[in-house]
Amino acid sequence: IEKGMICLFVIDRSASVFFGPSGVSKKEIQDRILNILAPAIARNGNKVGFIISTDCLEKYFQPQFGEKSIADKLVLIADYQPQRKLTNLDAVFREILELNLQADLIFIISDFYTNINFKDSLNFLSNKYDVIPVLLKDPFETTTFPKIKGGMFLFRDLETNDFFWGEKPQKISNISLFE
């Protein structure tokens, strides 16, 4: 990353990022990524800002210089309790565009789990800014249940809290299994 850039981190804090049956939640992985990248970018003479998002832009920290300032923001971000549970990347991307935020580079740290199409708004965002998506996935989400031979299981969607019955899933996203 060049010197003198403005970097913005868009951090998805919808309920699905608190999923982590493999031992570490996606939120914890987000925090680790932020604690490595943001100070390194700031150390190189760049401004760093943050957006916490769910199905809307929940919190905005304006880009600033300085590792101390960034460290203080990272503590606030780690402790932040989202007001909403759902994910709507389309709304967040459109809100960023409407606000005409100053940034050269935007990191989007998300599991990108949403039922709302965000392709067009992401394309618009990419036309205005350099965008780096950071895709978070728990290994549990992309594998099958090896020991389950069949039967019905009760699942709960972490974003909507809806329960539903299902058979041996091929892919899991933001659901938890109740046996």
mmCIF file of C-alpha atoms in Angstrom:
data_model
loop_
_atom_site.group_PDB
_atom_site.id
_atom_site.type_symbol
_atom_site.label_atom_id
_atom_site.label_comp_id
_atom_site.label_asym_id
_atom_site.label_seq_id
_atom_site.Cartn_x
_atom_site.Cartn_y
_atom_site.Cartn_z
ATOM 1 C CA ILE A 1 0.000 0.000 0.000
ATOM 2 C CA GLU A 2 1.382 3.355 -1.035
ATOM 3 C CA LYS A 3 2.012 6.174 1.396
ATOM 4 C CA GLY A 4 -0.611 8.868 1.841
ATOM 5 C CA MET A 5 -3.630 6.694 1.058
ATOM 6 C CA ILE A 6 -6.959 6.653 2.856
ATOM 7 C CA CYS A 7 -7.970 3.098 3.721
ATOM 8 C CA LEU A 8 -11.396 2.136 4.976
ATOM 9 C CA PHE A 9 -12.375 -1.169 6.574
ATOM 10 C CA VAL A 10 -16.022 -2.249 6.217
ATOM 11 C CA ILE A 11 -16.646 -4.760 8.996
ATOM 12 C CA ASP A 12 -19.725 -6.985 8.792
ATOM 13 C CA ARG A 13 -20.989 -7.510 12.343
ATOM 14 C CA SER A 14 -24.272 -9.219 11.505
ATOM 15 C CA ALA A 15 -25.203 -12.271 13.564
ATOM 16 C CA SER A 16 -23.656 -14.732 11.113
ATOM 17 C CA VAL A 17 -20.115 -13.567 11.987
ATOM 18 C CA PHE A 18 -20.596 -14.788 15.546
ATOM 19 C CA PHE A 19 -20.839 -18.327 14.111
ATOM 20 C CA GLY A 20 -17.789 -20.451 14.806
ATOM 21 C CA PRO A 21 -18.382 -24.084 15.719
ATOM 22 C CA SER A 22 -14.803 -24.921 14.694
ATOM 23 C CA GLY A 23 -13.589 -23.118 17.814
ATOM 24 C CA VAL A 24 -13.031 -19.547 16.617
ATOM 25 C CA SER A 25 -15.842 -17.253 15.487
ATOM 26 C CA LYS A 26 -15.610 -15.218 12.303
ATOM 27 C CA LYS A 27 -15.785 -12.109 14.517
ATOM 28 C CA GLU A 28 -12.595 -13.210 16.276
ATOM 29 C CA ILE A 29 -10.926 -13.746 12.907
ATOM 30 C CA GLN A 30 -12.095 -10.268 11.804
ATOM 31 C CA ASP A 31 -10.569 -8.761 14.933
ATOM 32 C CA ARG A 32 -7.273 -10.561 14.297
ATOM 33 C CA ILE A 33 -7.163 -9.358 10.690
ATOM 34 C CA LEU A 34 -7.941 -5.795 11.772
ATOM 35 C CA ASN A 35 -5.299 -5.881 14.519
ATOM 36 C CA ILE A 36 -2.654 -6.882 11.967
ATOM 37 C CA LEU A 37 -3.630 -4.867 8.887
ATOM 38 C CA ALA A 38 -4.884 -1.551 10.287
ATOM 39 C CA PRO A 39 -1.792 -0.687 12.383
ATOM 40 C CA ALA A 40 0.522 -1.796 9.561
ATOM 41 C CA ILE A 41 -1.315 0.461 7.116
ATOM 42 C CA ALA A 42 -1.262 3.365 9.601
ATOM 43 C CA ARG A 43 2.439 2.797 10.298
ATOM 44 C CA ASN A 44 3.103 3.402 6.601
ATOM 45 C CA GLY A 45 1.732 6.960 6.791
ATOM 46 C CA ASN A 46 -1.837 6.268 5.719
ATOM 47 C CA LYS A 47 -5.160 7.305 7.191
ATOM 48 C CA VAL A 48 -7.323 4.420 8.379
ATOM 49 C CA GLY A 49 -11.077 4.474 8.991
ATOM 50 C CA PHE A 50 -13.703 1.910 9.883
ATOM 51 C CA ILE A 51 -17.355 1.164 9.188
ATOM 52 C CA ILE A 52 -19.269 -1.357 11.265
ATOM 53 C CA SER A 53 -22.197 -2.739 9.288
ATOM 54 C CA THR A 54 -25.126 -5.122 9.584
ATOM 55 C CA ASP A 55 -28.109 -4.483 7.335
ATOM 56 C CA CYS A 56 -27.143 -0.796 7.545
ATOM 57 C CA LEU A 57 -24.133 1.328 8.344
ATOM 58 C CA GLU A 58 -24.133 1.149 12.167
ATOM 59 C CA LYS A 59 -20.970 3.028 13.112
ATOM 60 C CA TYR A 60 -18.440 5.119 11.203
ATOM 61 C CA PHE A 61 -14.973 6.039 12.446
ATOM 62 C CA GLN A 62 -13.450 8.704 10.204
ATOM 63 C CA PRO A 63 -10.044 7.917 8.731
ATOM 64 C CA GLN A 64 -7.215 9.180 10.900
ATOM 65 C CA PHE A 65 -3.439 9.050 11.057
ATOM 66 C CA GLY A 66 -1.535 7.387 13.860
ATOM 67 C CA GLU A 67 -1.178 3.969 15.370
ATOM 68 C CA LYS A 68 -2.456 5.108 18.794
ATOM 69 C CA SER A 69 -5.677 6.428 17.275
ATOM 70 C CA ILE A 70 -6.112 3.190 15.319
ATOM 71 C CA ALA A 71 -5.433 1.068 18.428
ATOM 72 C CA ASP A 72 -8.121 2.982 20.340
ATOM 73 C CA LYS A 73 -10.637 2.418 17.518
ATOM 74 C CA LEU A 74 -9.798 -1.296 17.350
ATOM 75 C CA VAL A 75 -10.719 -1.671 21.033
ATOM 76 C CA LEU A 76 -14.048 0.086 20.418
ATOM 77 C CA ILE A 77 -14.704 -2.127 17.390
ATOM 78 C CA ALA A 78 -13.887 -5.343 19.276
ATOM 79 C CA ASP A 79 -16.289 -4.354 22.079
ATOM 80 C CA TYR A 80 -19.049 -3.051 19.794
ATOM 81 C CA GLN A 81 -22.459 -4.683 20.219
ATOM 82 C CA PRO A 82 -24.377 -4.541 16.926
ATOM 83 C CA GLN A 83 -27.874 -3.081 17.103
ATOM 84 C CA ARG A 84 -29.184 -5.329 14.330
ATOM 85 C CA LYS A 85 -28.685 -8.950 13.262
ATOM 86 C CA LEU A 86 -29.291 -9.118 9.515
ATOM 87 C CA THR A 87 -26.868 -8.584 6.636
ATOM 88 C CA ASN A 88 -27.584 -6.233 3.737
ATOM 89 C CA LEU A 89 -24.358 -5.504 1.897
ATOM 90 C CA ASP A 90 -26.303 -3.826 -0.901
ATOM 91 C CA ALA A 91 -27.680 -1.190 1.486
ATOM 92 C CA VAL A 92 -24.267 -0.670 3.111
ATOM 93 C CA PHE A 93 -22.465 -0.279 -0.229
ATOM 94 C CA ARG A 94 -25.127 2.155 -1.469
ATOM 95 C CA GLU A 95 -24.885 4.149 1.762
ATOM 96 C CA ILE A 96 -21.098 4.413 1.374
ATOM 97 C CA LEU A 97 -21.599 5.678 -2.180
ATOM 98 C CA GLU A 98 -24.279 8.185 -1.116
ATOM 99 C CA LEU A 99 -22.089 9.527 1.679
ATOM 100 C CA ASN A 100 -19.301 9.988 -0.879
ATOM 101 C CA LEU A 101 -16.734 8.948 1.722
ATOM 102 C CA GLN A 102 -13.123 9.816 1.065
ATOM 103 C CA ALA A 103 -11.134 6.637 0.559
ATOM 104 C CA ASP A 104 -8.661 5.182 -1.886
ATOM 105 C CA LEU A 105 -8.903 1.588 -0.738
ATOM 106 C CA ILE A 106 -11.772 -0.284 0.936
ATOM 107 C CA PHE A 107 -11.376 -3.649 2.641
ATOM 108 C CA ILE A 108 -14.688 -5.489 3.080
ATOM 109 C CA ILE A 109 -14.379 -8.108 5.823
ATOM 110 C CA SER A 110 -17.471 -10.310 5.712
ATOM 111 C CA ASP A 111 -18.786 -13.815 5.245
ATOM 112 C CA PHE A 112 -20.878 -12.265 2.429
ATOM 113 C CA TYR A 113 -23.849 -14.305 3.640
ATOM 114 C CA THR A 114 -26.994 -12.497 2.537
ATOM 115 C CA ASN A 115 -30.095 -13.212 0.498
ATOM 116 C CA ILE A 116 -29.995 -9.706 -0.976
ATOM 117 C CA ASN A 117 -28.167 -9.284 -4.262
ATOM 118 C CA PHE A 118 -25.299 -6.815 -3.876
ATOM 119 C CA LYS A 119 -23.586 -7.369 -7.246
ATOM 120 C CA ASP A 120 -24.591 -4.013 -8.771
ATOM 121 C CA SER A 121 -23.751 -1.932 -5.709
ATOM 122 C CA LEU A 122 -20.420 -3.743 -5.336
ATOM 123 C CA ASN A 123 -19.650 -2.968 -8.996
ATOM 124 C CA PHE A 124 -20.470 0.718 -8.403
ATOM 125 C CA LEU A 125 -18.306 0.709 -5.286
ATOM 126 C CA SER A 126 -15.452 -0.945 -7.216
ATOM 127 C CA ASN A 127 -15.696 1.683 -9.947
ATOM 128 C CA LYS A 128 -15.191 4.466 -7.407
ATOM 129 C CA TYR A 129 -12.727 2.821 -4.991
ATOM 130 C CA ASP A 130 -10.165 0.038 -5.028
ATOM 131 C CA VAL A 131 -11.967 -2.754 -3.170
ATOM 132 C CA ILE A 132 -10.467 -5.802 -1.495
ATOM 133 C CA PRO A 133 -13.039 -8.335 -0.264
ATOM 134 C CA VAL A 134 -11.895 -10.528 2.620
ATOM 135 C CA LEU A 135 -14.141 -13.601 2.687
ATOM 136 C CA LEU A 136 -14.608 -15.269 6.067
ATOM 137 C CA LYS A 137 -15.753 -18.880 6.188
ATOM 138 C CA ASP A 138 -15.773 -21.397 8.986
ATOM 139 C CA PRO A 139 -14.682 -24.869 7.792
ATOM 140 C CA PHE A 140 -17.966 -26.172 9.221
ATOM 141 C CA GLU A 141 -19.860 -24.099 6.631
ATOM 142 C CA THR A 142 -18.262 -25.689 3.618
ATOM 143 C CA THR A 143 -18.191 -29.332 4.631
ATOM 144 C CA THR A 144 -20.811 -31.980 5.107
ATOM 145 C CA PHE A 145 -21.525 -33.675 8.409
ATOM 146 C CA PRO A 146 -19.352 -36.796 8.041
ATOM 147 C CA LYS A 147 -20.902 -38.762 10.928
ATOM 148 C CA ILE A 148 -24.526 -38.020 10.071
ATOM 149 C CA LYS A 149 -26.054 -40.810 8.024
ATOM 150 C CA GLY A 150 -29.494 -39.263 7.621
ATOM 151 C CA GLY A 151 -32.519 -38.022 9.493
ATOM 152 C CA MET A 152 -33.970 -34.633 10.263
ATOM 153 C CA PHE A 153 -32.264 -31.980 12.361
ATOM 154 C CA LEU A 154 -33.469 -28.731 13.878
ATOM 155 C CA PHE A 155 -31.513 -25.644 12.799
ATOM 156 C CA ARG A 156 -31.651 -21.995 13.868
ATOM 157 C CA ASP A 157 -30.759 -19.105 11.558
ATOM 158 C CA LEU A 158 -28.561 -16.794 13.648
ATOM 159 C CA GLU A 159 -29.678 -13.648 11.835
ATOM 160 C CA THR A 160 -33.435 -14.175 11.843
ATOM 161 C CA ASN A 161 -33.690 -16.598 14.808
ATOM 162 C CA ASP A 162 -36.019 -18.736 12.663
ATOM 163 C CA PHE A 163 -35.976 -22.459 13.351
ATOM 164 C CA PHE A 164 -36.334 -24.978 10.568
ATOM 165 C CA TRP A 165 -36.049 -28.697 10.056
ATOM 166 C CA GLY A 166 -33.627 -30.062 7.511
ATOM 167 C CA GLU A 167 -31.834 -33.146 6.388
ATOM 168 C CA LYS A 168 -28.113 -33.692 6.182
ATOM 169 C CA PRO A 169 -27.008 -30.320 4.749
ATOM 170 C CA GLN A 170 -24.405 -30.046 2.032
ATOM 171 C CA LYS A 171 -23.432 -26.516 3.024
ATOM 172 C CA ILE A 172 -24.038 -24.499 6.184
ATOM 173 C CA SER A 173 -23.867 -20.726 6.529
ATOM 174 C CA ASN A 174 -25.300 -18.867 9.475
ATOM 175 C CA ILE A 175 -27.151 -21.650 11.167
ATOM 176 C CA SER A 176 -26.593 -23.628 14.299
ATOM 177 C CA LEU A 177 -27.528 -27.268 14.718
ATOM 178 C CA PHE A 178 -29.811 -28.461 17.517
ATOM 179 C CA GLU A 179 -29.770 -32.233 17.979
#
